[in-house]
Amino acid sequence: METFIQQVVSGLATGGIYGSVALALVMIYQATDVVNFAQGEMAMFSTYLAWTLLQAGLPYWAAFFLTVAISFAGGLLIERVIVRPVEQAPVLTIVIVCIGLLVILNSVAGWIYSYIQKPFPSPFPQTPIHAGAIVFGAHDIGVIAVTLVVLAFLYVFFRYTTLGLAMRAAAQNPISSRLVGIRVGWMLALGWALAAAIGAVAGMMVAPIVFLDPTMMSGILIYAFASATLGGFTSPGGAVLGGLLVGVTENLVGTYVPFIGTELKLTVALAMILVVLVVKPSGLFGRVVVRRV
Amino acid sequence: MDRQITRQGPVPGADAATRDGAPLDPTGSARAAAGIATTRARGDASRLAALLVLVAVACALPLVLSNFRLFQFTQVFIYAIALLGLNILTGYNGQISLGHGAFYAVGAYTTAIMIDQWNVDYGWTIPVAGLVCFVAGFLFGIPALRLEGLYLALATFALALAVPQILKYFEHWTGGSQGIVLSKPDAPWSLPLSADQWLYFLTLAVLLLLFGLGWNLLRGRTGRAIVAIRDHPIAAEAMGINKALYKSLTFGVSAAYVGVAGALSALVIAFVAPDAFNVFLSITFLVGIVIGGLASVSGALWGALFIQFVPNWAQDISKAAPWAIYGVFLILFMYVMPRGIAGSLRLGWARLARARRGTRSER
């Protein structure tokens, strides 16, 4: 029983990370209708930025918020400069541009910072928390807390602010939104900016666990896809919950199903994607898109 | 993400449908129809001539190129077969796949295992690989019927990710991460060709055969049904097209093409290992068809040239960050040719033809 609870707890910890990256994916999908394949690399780059700031001697939280602000501006810039020229092109063209962005960011990060892994500090205490025989890492709890704070912020922003409403409108019906005076182009840019900022937060939460290197996000991005699919690509809360579910399932299956072990763990996550997609394509909490024909 | 398919409606690449639609124009008199027929005949003749010249050039290449360059061109042909397969699915039928690297792997491993374990003659393994992938693709296409756009992309992405792991797991047949080493087949009938040259011609022959079959499939009734499902699924069903059957069959055919390409690659490289079939391969295929031109047979060849040679050029330009250069190339290509190379060429031709016709009517 103790092993079981311990596995669930550590599953929740990794799940929190998947959830935070999934949140960024869902964010950009909702705001712009595009799945951003460069999301993980953008987060990785932001984390390197934070590392540089920390090396320059800034205190952790100053570096944290400065990185989030710079990433916000960076996301805005990427949309304005790189994505905007192909805004009207077929979506596959935009996907290819995102892939281009992915390889550029990855390669430039490797060029500037080299491919050697770097340790990245955690803002939370190092001492694990004991509750009976079960051990919680303080960082793990911190990650889940930070993810929930970001989620709450997003909820309030989209639900109760005019700007949030305008962004939702711009994504759902660009033409009508333009008619009522919403600057749709800027709303898209804002979507990218927000996603970049959330990605930066996720990156800084992931880095203490997996260490900092240019490929650190690729593995996690896959699980984030699984989480977003499970929770539903239209539901930020679903994405976080999906992340926790994927984390826990992955751990439990890895521990209790003998022939799977650690080798086929990823395959389990992928099988989950397939099953969810076939049984309930919009995910557990996603909105079913009804189209008029 | 549902907009991409509907928005691509009037892609110039829907050539099979639009071109064959022309004679049905209600205003067209018999004379106009005859005129169209002669232009079409002339167009077909010039196309055939261009094709023959291309084939002649391809046959002459082994005489002038080094073995390494020849190997690269063999790769181009293999990629072209795979890209045509993916293009049938994504470009013509509108089903996005990020997982065709998986079928490439299945094709390659079918060949490798048949040769390695059962000593089957390599020639037979190629059609078998195609058949195995056809069945696999058809079966995968059935659940994929429920998915569209983004969700299908994700499902196929999962497939691409899972394959290397699964290959490593069945170590007994696949050799685990070590892979399987094959030997390059020698030229048969005591032809005076080296192994590399023979594989080049074999690949070229398979390429011509499959492009011919693909062109034939896409220009006729079946092709129109495939395109109609992409452009307007409801109207297509109302016209009596069995959407479910056509979509899963298209998936099967597409997978079969990619499987044959995979089989050829196993023979040409003479080695298969799970890590060669990573997600990046699937993404490269997608890059290839979009750069080459969606819904275009010739686009497959352009795309194959791009994905084979541009990474090398990027390496030549900058040793430090070659992929950054590659990424810049990708983005620039998409700015300049948002409809891919084949789409831009077609647009250019159409403009040229219109300009010519304009000057003639002024006279």
XYZ file of C-alpha atoms in Angstrom:
656
model
C 0.000 0.000 0.000
C 2.828 2.346 0.864
C 4.506 1.677 -2.479
C 1.210 2.411 -4.147
C 0.798 5.782 -2.444
C 4.438 6.623 -3.009
C 4.064 5.856 -6.727
C 0.912 7.974 -6.903
C 2.682 10.870 -5.200
C 5.695 10.784 -7.483
C 3.314 10.365 -10.413
C 1.556 13.531 -9.356
C 4.905 15.299 -9.208
C 5.879 14.474 -12.789
C 2.256 14.999 -13.784
C 2.434 18.566 -12.539
C 5.228 19.238 -15.009
C 3.379 17.636 -17.903
C 0.365 19.713 -16.921
C 2.256 22.990 -16.954
C 3.637 22.393 -20.461
C 0.227 21.130 -21.622
C -1.252 24.354 -20.298
C 1.003 26.368 -22.584
C 0.017 24.186 -25.558
C -3.685 24.549 -24.850
C -3.207 28.275 -24.374
C -1.742 28.818 -27.809
C -4.237 26.470 -29.425
C -7.149 28.333 -27.921
C -5.798 31.728 -28.794
C -4.619 31.003 -32.317
C -6.016 27.633 -33.457
C -2.472 26.417 -34.106
C -0.590 23.649 -32.341
C 2.801 25.143 -31.731
C 5.456 22.507 -32.197
C 8.099 25.007 -31.154
C 6.512 25.405 -27.712
C 8.985 23.144 -25.952
C 12.014 24.785 -27.549
C 10.685 28.230 -26.690
C 10.402 27.132 -23.051
C 13.921 25.680 -23.197
C 15.322 28.928 -24.555
C 13.577 30.931 -21.833
C 15.096 28.652 -19.227
C 18.570 29.311 -20.617
C 17.788 32.988 -20.348
C 16.913 32.523 -16.687
C 20.165 30.607 -16.218
C 22.128 33.505 -17.751
C 20.367 35.978 -15.455
C 21.118 33.799 -12.441
C 24.765 33.513 -13.471
C 24.833 37.319 -13.622
C 24.010 37.305 -9.933
C 20.313 38.122 -9.837
C 18.271 36.681 -6.948
C 16.049 33.757 -8.000
C 12.666 35.427 -8.029
C 13.961 38.552 -9.785
C 15.408 36.325 -12.502
C 12.161 34.342 -12.591
C 9.906 37.297 -13.239
C 12.357 39.014 -15.547
C 12.516 35.812 -17.630
C 8.744 35.611 -17.779
C 8.583 39.232 -18.940
C 11.299 38.766 -21.573
C 9.621 35.562 -22.815
C 6.321 37.426 -23.073
C 7.995 40.049 -25.258
C 9.820 37.327 -27.196
C 6.580 35.485 -27.939
C 5.026 38.713 -29.159
C 8.030 39.361 -31.378
C 8.019 35.835 -32.833
C 4.360 36.150 -33.793
C 4.815 39.600 -35.316
C 7.990 38.814 -37.242
C 7.936 35.106 -38.085
C 4.374 33.811 -37.952
C 2.489 36.840 -39.209
C 3.635 36.640 -42.863
C 2.045 33.183 -43.179
C -1.048 33.918 -41.109
C -3.333 33.524 -44.112
C -1.560 30.456 -45.505
C -2.890 26.910 -45.037
C -2.319 25.566 -41.540
C 0.264 23.033 -42.714
C 2.397 25.945 -43.900
C 2.212 27.446 -40.401
C 3.125 24.050 -38.952
C 6.238 23.936 -41.131
C 7.188 27.453 -40.026
C 6.830 26.286 -36.412
C 9.087 23.317 -37.170
C 11.598 25.742 -38.683
C 11.438 27.791 -35.512
C 11.957 24.636 -33.447
C 15.173 23.645 -35.197
C 16.470 27.222 -35.139
C 15.923 27.656 -31.390
C 17.366 24.246 -30.627
C 20.432 24.790 -32.762
C 21.084 28.333 -31.561
C 20.766 27.262 -27.919
C 23.263 24.473 -28.532
C 25.586 26.907 -30.269
C 25.506 29.559 -27.540
C 25.309 27.395 -24.448
C 26.761 24.076 -25.739
C 25.073 20.720 -25.350
C 26.538 20.017 -21.923
C 23.944 19.576 -19.197
C 23.803 22.334 -16.613
C 22.254 22.182 -13.143
C 19.427 24.617 -12.541
C 18.412 25.748 -9.060
C 15.010 25.190 -7.534
C 13.384 27.988 -5.527
C 11.970 25.462 -3.080
C 13.769 23.878 -0.111
C 15.856 20.769 -0.796
C 14.718 18.826 2.256
C 12.052 16.220 1.457
C 8.852 16.230 3.488
C 7.997 13.015 5.352
C 4.429 12.000 6.047
C 4.599 8.574 7.658
C 6.617 6.403 5.291
C 5.756 8.492 2.272
C 8.183 11.077 0.977
C 7.207 14.250 -0.831
C 9.811 16.353 -2.592
C 9.339 20.011 -1.735
C 10.088 20.921 -5.333
C 7.358 18.574 -6.584
C 4.741 20.213 -4.394
C 6.053 23.605 -5.457
C 5.674 22.659 -9.134
C 2.062 21.620 -8.662
C 1.339 24.792 -6.691
C 2.911 27.031 -9.335
C 0.951 25.254 -12.079
C -2.286 25.766 -10.179
C -1.492 29.461 -9.646
C -0.865 29.893 -13.389
C -4.099 28.054 -14.115
C -6.062 30.281 -11.724
C -4.523 33.366 -13.305
C -5.529 32.175 -16.766
C -9.037 31.326 -15.619
C -9.567 34.786 -14.158
C -7.982 36.438 -17.175
C -10.138 34.668 -19.743
C -13.315 34.608 -17.728
C -13.444 38.060 -16.134
C -11.417 40.525 -18.201
C -12.433 42.322 -21.390
C -9.081 41.530 -22.958
C -9.557 37.828 -22.221
C -13.010 37.924 -23.761
C -11.635 39.698 -26.826
C -8.964 37.014 -27.206
C -11.490 34.222 -27.020
C -13.700 35.980 -29.547
C -10.799 36.574 -31.930
C -9.907 32.890 -31.874
C -13.456 31.654 -32.346
C -14.720 34.025 -34.976
C -12.094 36.377 -36.389
C -14.376 38.066 -38.915
C -17.165 39.027 -36.515
C -14.573 40.042 -33.936
C -12.992 42.426 -36.407
C -16.433 43.906 -37.120
C -16.953 44.755 -33.445
C -13.582 46.456 -33.285
C -11.266 43.780 -31.857
C -7.765 43.960 -33.301
C -7.555 40.277 -34.196
C -3.921 40.357 -35.268
C -2.808 41.703 -31.914
C -4.946 39.180 -30.074
C -3.086 36.378 -31.877
C 0.220 37.987 -30.958
C -0.920 38.229 -27.363
C -1.795 34.526 -27.435
C 1.759 33.678 -28.513
C 3.158 36.001 -25.864
C 1.114 34.404 -23.096
C 2.027 30.913 -24.261
C 5.706 31.859 -24.303
C 5.438 33.237 -20.761
C 3.681 30.107 -19.478
C 6.274 28.008 -21.287
C 9.010 29.939 -19.493
C 7.423 29.146 -16.134
C 7.112 25.488 -17.084
C 10.720 25.387 -18.287
C 12.056 26.834 -15.045
C 10.027 24.280 -13.083
C 11.241 21.359 -15.222
C 14.921 22.281 -15.374
C 15.827 21.440 -11.727
C 14.548 17.887 -12.343
C 15.843 17.007 -15.814
C 18.826 19.415 -15.893
C 19.248 22.117 -18.449
C 20.204 21.156 -21.984
C 18.875 22.022 -25.443
C 16.881 18.799 -25.760
C 15.403 18.854 -22.260
C 11.860 19.588 -23.410
C 11.490 17.073 -26.230
C 10.577 14.157 -23.982
C 8.293 16.258 -21.859
C 6.533 17.834 -24.817
C 5.315 14.386 -25.872
C 3.761 13.777 -22.479
C 2.328 17.278 -22.598
C 0.649 16.378 -25.878
C -0.754 13.268 -24.218
C -2.005 15.353 -21.273
C -3.623 17.986 -23.448
C -5.269 15.282 -25.546
C -6.553 13.495 -22.476
C -7.910 16.638 -20.843
C -9.132 18.151 -24.066
C -7.387 20.716 -26.218
C -10.033 23.297 -25.452
C -9.835 23.084 -21.668
C -6.915 24.556 -19.652
C -8.117 22.913 -16.426
C -8.501 19.637 -18.290
C -4.927 19.921 -19.537
C -3.550 20.206 -15.998
C -5.723 17.373 -14.731
C -4.774 15.346 -17.810
C -1.118 15.937 -16.938
C -1.603 14.615 -13.401
C -3.517 11.600 -14.728
C -0.838 10.785 -17.302
C 1.888 11.106 -14.662
C 0.139 8.797 -12.202
C -0.947 6.213 -14.782
C 2.519 6.076 -16.262
C 4.073 5.434 -12.855
C 1.527 2.852 -11.738
C 1.626 0.895 -14.971
C 5.414 0.985 -14.914
C 5.443 -0.437 -11.384
C 2.652 -2.980 -11.452
C 2.452 -4.365 -14.965
C 5.536 -6.569 -15.129
C 6.161 -6.832 -18.872
C 6.008 -3.066 -19.337
C 8.582 -1.845 -16.839
C 10.378 1.354 -17.739
C 11.084 0.440 -21.356
C 7.523 0.672 -22.599
C 6.392 3.492 -20.309
C 6.250 5.948 -23.178
C 4.284 3.490 -25.275
C 1.690 3.361 -22.498
C 1.256 7.133 -22.626
C 0.892 6.922 -26.380
C -1.610 4.096 -26.176
C -3.552 6.334 -23.807
C -3.591 9.082 -26.438
C -4.887 6.649 -29.035
C -7.599 5.221 -26.791
C -8.800 8.662 -25.705
C -8.825 9.905 -29.267
C -10.818 6.960 -30.510
C -13.301 6.837 -27.634
C -13.706 10.537 -26.933
C -11.803 12.630 -29.478
C -12.416 15.959 -27.767
C -10.822 14.726 -24.538
C -12.319 14.328 -21.086
C -13.182 17.984 -20.549
C -12.991 19.411 -24.035
C -15.798 21.178 -25.798
C -17.237 19.178 -28.688
C -16.958 21.434 -31.698
C -20.223 21.556 -33.572
C -20.039 22.951 -37.039
C -22.768 24.265 -39.234
C -22.665 22.911 -42.740
C -7.238 23.379 -36.839
C -10.238 22.350 -38.858
C -9.722 25.271 -41.152
C -6.804 23.896 -43.076
C -8.689 21.329 -45.014
C -11.643 23.443 -45.973
C -9.473 26.433 -46.698
C -7.282 24.539 -49.035
C -10.294 23.977 -51.234
C -9.170 25.786 -54.342
C -5.574 24.629 -54.121
C -4.181 24.725 -57.609
C -3.024 21.250 -56.757
C -6.472 19.730 -56.997
C -5.388 19.209 -60.566
C -7.088 15.919 -61.252
C -10.462 17.302 -60.304
C -10.256 20.734 -61.868
C -8.647 19.710 -65.110
C -11.078 16.930 -65.751
C -13.881 19.309 -64.841
C -13.048 21.644 -67.719
C -14.786 19.869 -70.635
C -18.014 19.805 -68.653
C -18.226 23.598 -68.844
C -21.809 24.207 -70.008
C -20.888 27.225 -72.151
C -18.199 25.324 -73.977
C -19.039 24.833 -77.667
C -17.772 21.863 -79.590
C -15.052 24.022 -81.065
C -13.887 25.187 -77.665
C -13.949 21.620 -76.452
C -11.867 20.566 -79.423
C -9.496 23.443 -78.682
C -9.163 22.332 -75.108
C -8.591 18.800 -76.279
C -5.747 19.851 -78.581
C -4.130 22.028 -75.906
C -4.444 19.180 -73.508
C -2.991 16.773 -76.004
C -0.145 19.194 -76.651
C 0.323 19.633 -72.907
C 0.374 15.895 -72.392
C 2.835 15.419 -75.238
C 5.222 18.038 -73.885
C 4.870 16.526 -70.444
C 5.671 13.084 -71.787
C 8.705 14.499 -73.584
C 9.890 16.194 -70.389
C 9.384 12.942 -68.502
C 11.392 10.958 -71.051
C 14.229 13.475 -70.879
C 14.186 13.225 -67.079
C 14.316 9.431 -67.183
C 17.166 9.554 -69.697
C 19.085 11.946 -67.449
C 18.400 9.703 -64.450
C 19.738 6.686 -66.369
C 22.866 8.593 -67.382
C 23.662 9.802 -63.849
C 25.502 6.633 -62.699
C 28.025 7.140 -65.497
C 29.127 10.549 -64.246
C 28.545 10.514 -60.486
C 30.713 9.161 -57.702
C 29.352 6.314 -55.595
C 28.511 8.644 -52.741
C 26.546 11.041 -54.942
C 24.777 8.066 -56.481
C 23.827 6.877 -53.023
C 22.406 10.333 -52.310
C 20.285 10.241 -55.440
C 19.070 6.746 -54.571
C 17.983 8.236 -51.262
C 16.185 11.030 -53.133
C 14.212 8.447 -55.111
C 13.335 6.540 -51.955
C 12.184 9.720 -50.249
C 10.177 10.636 -53.334
C 8.261 7.342 -53.137
C 7.542 7.920 -49.447
C 6.534 11.529 -50.037
C 4.152 10.571 -52.829
C 2.551 8.098 -50.422
C 2.159 10.716 -47.713
C 0.968 13.247 -50.267
C -1.824 10.936 -51.409
C -3.058 10.890 -47.831
C -2.360 14.437 -46.653
C -2.363 16.459 -49.846
C -5.136 14.748 -51.787
C -7.267 13.245 -49.034
C -6.705 15.924 -46.376
C -5.743 13.503 -43.586
C -2.687 14.890 -41.791
C -0.201 12.283 -40.675
C 2.796 12.936 -38.462
C 3.455 9.238 -38.187
C 4.484 7.921 -41.563
C 7.967 7.268 -40.259
C 6.295 4.342 -38.488
C 5.243 2.733 -41.766
C 8.686 3.436 -43.201
C 10.091 1.518 -40.236
C 7.628 -1.345 -40.678
C 8.601 -1.622 -44.350
C 12.308 -1.543 -43.577
C 12.020 -4.131 -40.810
C 9.807 -6.413 -42.899
C 12.562 -6.573 -45.492
C 15.350 -6.877 -42.955
C 13.669 -9.623 -40.930
C 12.665 -11.624 -43.997
C 16.232 -11.569 -45.311
C 17.909 -12.033 -41.944
C 15.654 -14.696 -40.412
C 14.207 -16.578 -43.338
C 16.729 -15.970 -46.116
C 14.056 -14.756 -48.510
C 15.272 -13.330 -51.796
C 15.416 -9.536 -51.410
C 13.309 -8.900 -54.518
C 10.299 -10.577 -52.934
C 10.585 -8.636 -49.722
C 9.736 -5.321 -51.391
C 6.166 -6.181 -52.440
C 5.638 -8.025 -49.157
C 6.724 -4.902 -47.239
C 4.247 -2.897 -49.290
C 1.488 -5.397 -48.561
C 2.222 -5.538 -44.825
C 2.139 -1.757 -44.654
C -1.043 -1.625 -46.704
C -2.772 -3.851 -44.154
C -1.263 -1.916 -41.227
C -2.256 1.411 -42.755
C -5.752 0.204 -43.584
C -6.236 -1.030 -40.017
C -4.876 2.207 -38.561
C -7.083 4.133 -40.951
C -10.248 2.674 -39.424
C -9.934 4.322 -35.978
C -8.496 7.369 -37.741
C -11.882 7.813 -39.418
C -13.152 9.344 -36.227
C -10.386 11.904 -36.103
C -9.772 15.055 -38.031
C -7.111 17.704 -38.350
C -5.195 18.228 -35.127
C -6.476 15.068 -33.461
C -5.449 12.841 -36.327
C -2.066 14.562 -36.370
C -1.647 13.759 -32.672
C -2.750 10.144 -33.024
C -0.293 9.527 -35.836
C 2.382 11.408 -33.885
C 1.862 8.919 -31.060
C 2.325 6.092 -33.559
C 5.610 7.571 -34.760
C 6.870 7.861 -31.205
C 5.870 4.380 -30.163
C 7.513 2.511 -33.030
C 11.204 2.784 -32.025
C 10.340 1.586 -28.519
C 8.284 -1.323 -29.769
C 11.058 -2.296 -32.171
C 13.538 -2.343 -29.306
C 11.168 -4.439 -27.233
C 10.865 -7.351 -29.691
C 14.570 -7.941 -29.548
C 14.392 -11.512 -30.771
C 13.389 -10.489 -34.286
C 14.598 -6.924 -34.529
C 17.966 -7.241 -32.838
C 17.033 -4.563 -30.294
C 18.920 -1.275 -30.436
C 21.768 -3.027 -32.279
C 19.541 -3.369 -35.321
C 20.093 -5.789 -38.186
C 23.011 -5.648 -40.581
C 22.303 -6.750 -44.154
C 24.563 -7.099 -47.151
C 23.969 -5.138 -50.317
C 22.586 -7.347 -53.090
C 24.740 -7.751 -56.219
C 23.417 -7.033 -59.675
C 21.585 -10.049 -61.139
C 21.989 -11.612 -64.594
C 25.699 -10.757 -64.401
C 25.002 -7.164 -65.369
C 28.167 -5.044 -65.381
C 26.990 -2.893 -62.463
C 28.295 -2.343 -58.963
C 25.938 -3.043 -56.044
C 25.319 0.688 -55.585
C 24.574 1.182 -59.257
C 22.222 -1.783 -59.330
C 20.324 -0.482 -56.302
C 20.116 2.908 -57.981
C 18.453 1.416 -61.059
C 16.229 -0.837 -58.982
C 15.027 2.171 -56.971
C 14.525 4.190 -60.133
C 12.428 1.392 -61.636
C 10.288 1.085 -58.512
C 9.927 4.868 -58.447
C 8.718 4.998 -62.055
C 6.306 2.132 -61.482
C 4.829 3.624 -58.327
C 4.618 7.149 -59.750
C 2.836 5.749 -62.795
C 0.403 3.837 -60.611
C -0.116 6.828 -58.347
C -0.713 9.195 -61.243
C -3.208 6.765 -62.711
C -4.975 6.351 -59.379
C -5.282 10.073 -58.806
C -6.331 11.303 -62.227
C -9.449 9.162 -62.544
C -12.647 8.409 -60.728
C -10.912 7.193 -57.566
C -8.723 10.273 -57.418
C -11.710 12.560 -57.792
C -13.457 10.727 -54.959
C -10.351 11.114 -52.759
C -10.158 14.854 -53.481
C -13.923 15.304 -53.056
C -13.733 13.803 -49.568
C -11.073 16.358 -48.688
C -12.911 19.354 -50.116
C -16.440 18.606 -49.067
C -17.036 15.347 -47.202
C -20.785 15.771 -46.934
C -21.281 16.538 -50.597
C -19.021 13.611 -51.447
C -21.166 11.252 -49.400
C -24.298 12.658 -51.010
C -22.768 11.784 -54.378
C -22.567 8.182 -53.257
C -18.902 7.974 -52.279
C -18.306 5.507 -49.456
C -16.306 7.884 -47.302
C -15.220 5.392 -44.642
C -13.994 2.865 -47.192
C -12.192 5.432 -49.342
C -10.507 7.091 -46.389
C -9.189 3.864 -44.909
C -8.162 2.574 -48.332
C -6.302 5.817 -48.962
C -4.551 5.331 -45.638
C -3.617 1.813 -46.699
C -2.288 2.835 -50.113
C -0.353 5.695 -48.588
C 1.203 3.381 -46.002
C 2.045 0.847 -48.722
C 4.027 3.472 -50.669
C 5.923 4.481 -47.562
C 6.479 0.805 -46.706
C 8.023 0.099 -50.113
C 10.258 3.136 -49.631
C 11.266 1.787 -46.226
C 12.067 -1.623 -47.717
C 14.263 -0.033 -50.385
C 16.047 2.063 -47.776
C 16.847 -1.064 -45.764
C 18.456 -2.586 -48.879
C 20.343 0.561 -49.858
C 21.694 1.385 -46.405
C 22.102 -2.348 -45.644
C 21.322 -1.679 -42.012
C 18.237 -1.024 -39.903
C 18.137 0.284 -36.323
C 15.206 1.590 -34.292
C 16.679 5.027 -33.678
C 16.827 5.809 -37.386
C 13.023 5.817 -37.417
C 12.479 8.531 -34.842
C 9.857 11.244 -34.824
C 12.128 13.496 -36.769
C 11.817 11.232 -39.803
C 8.035 11.609 -39.791
C 8.343 15.367 -39.433
C 10.872 15.421 -42.277
C 8.332 13.662 -44.501
C 5.731 16.287 -43.652
C 8.254 19.038 -44.376
C 9.000 17.336 -47.688
C 5.433 17.273 -48.940
C 4.638 20.830 -47.865
C 7.867 22.213 -49.371
C 7.420 20.111 -52.508
C 3.777 21.031 -52.893
C 0.652 19.467 -51.447
C -1.598 17.490 -53.763
C 0.991 17.288 -56.493
C 2.704 14.197 -57.908
C 5.786 16.096 -59.069
C 5.911 17.849 -55.697
C 7.055 14.563 -54.163
C 10.263 14.697 -56.194
C 10.949 18.363 -55.355
C 10.325 17.686 -51.691
C 12.662 14.687 -51.775
C 15.438 16.809 -53.290
C 14.892 19.395 -50.539
C 14.995 17.015 -47.605
C 18.025 15.182 -48.995
C 20.230 18.090 -50.021
C 19.277 21.193 -48.026
C 20.509 19.812 -44.672
C 23.873 19.135 -46.365
C 24.081 22.655 -47.732
C 23.195 24.018 -44.312
C 26.125 21.997 -42.952
C 28.420 23.514 -45.567
C 27.312 27.057 -44.730
C 27.694 26.798 -40.977
C 29.416 24.002 -39.118
C 28.448 25.508 -35.762
C 24.674 25.698 -36.122
C 23.641 23.847 -39.302
C 20.088 23.267 -38.126
C 19.574 26.968 -37.539
C 20.410 27.533 -41.210
C 18.063 24.691 -42.168
C 15.287 26.284 -40.104
C 15.858 29.634 -41.791
C 15.666 27.885 -45.176
C 12.376 26.268 -44.175
C 10.803 29.520 -43.061
C 12.041 31.444 -46.113
C 10.711 28.747 -48.447
C 7.315 28.981 -46.824
C 7.314 32.786 -47.187
C 8.284 32.711 -50.830
C 6.330 29.610 -51.870
C 3.460 29.096 -49.447
C 2.032 26.460 -51.814
C 5.285 24.579 -52.184
C 7.659 24.302 -55.132
C 5.217 22.471 -57.406
C 2.443 24.943 -56.598
C 4.681 27.912 -57.415
C 5.895 26.329 -60.636
C 2.323 25.679 -61.698
C 1.363 29.251 -60.867
C 4.354 30.511 -62.841
C 3.417 28.388 -65.876
C -0.187 29.556 -65.709
C 0.928 33.206 -65.642
C 3.310 32.641 -68.513
C 0.601 30.936 -70.570
C -1.862 33.736 -69.832
C 0.669 36.380 -70.791
C 1.334 34.548 -74.082
C -2.352 34.182 -74.849
C -2.802 37.885 -74.040
C -0.202 38.986 -76.575
C -1.664 36.662 -79.218
C -5.222 38.021 -78.866
C -3.921 41.610 -79.074
C -2.573 40.790 -82.470
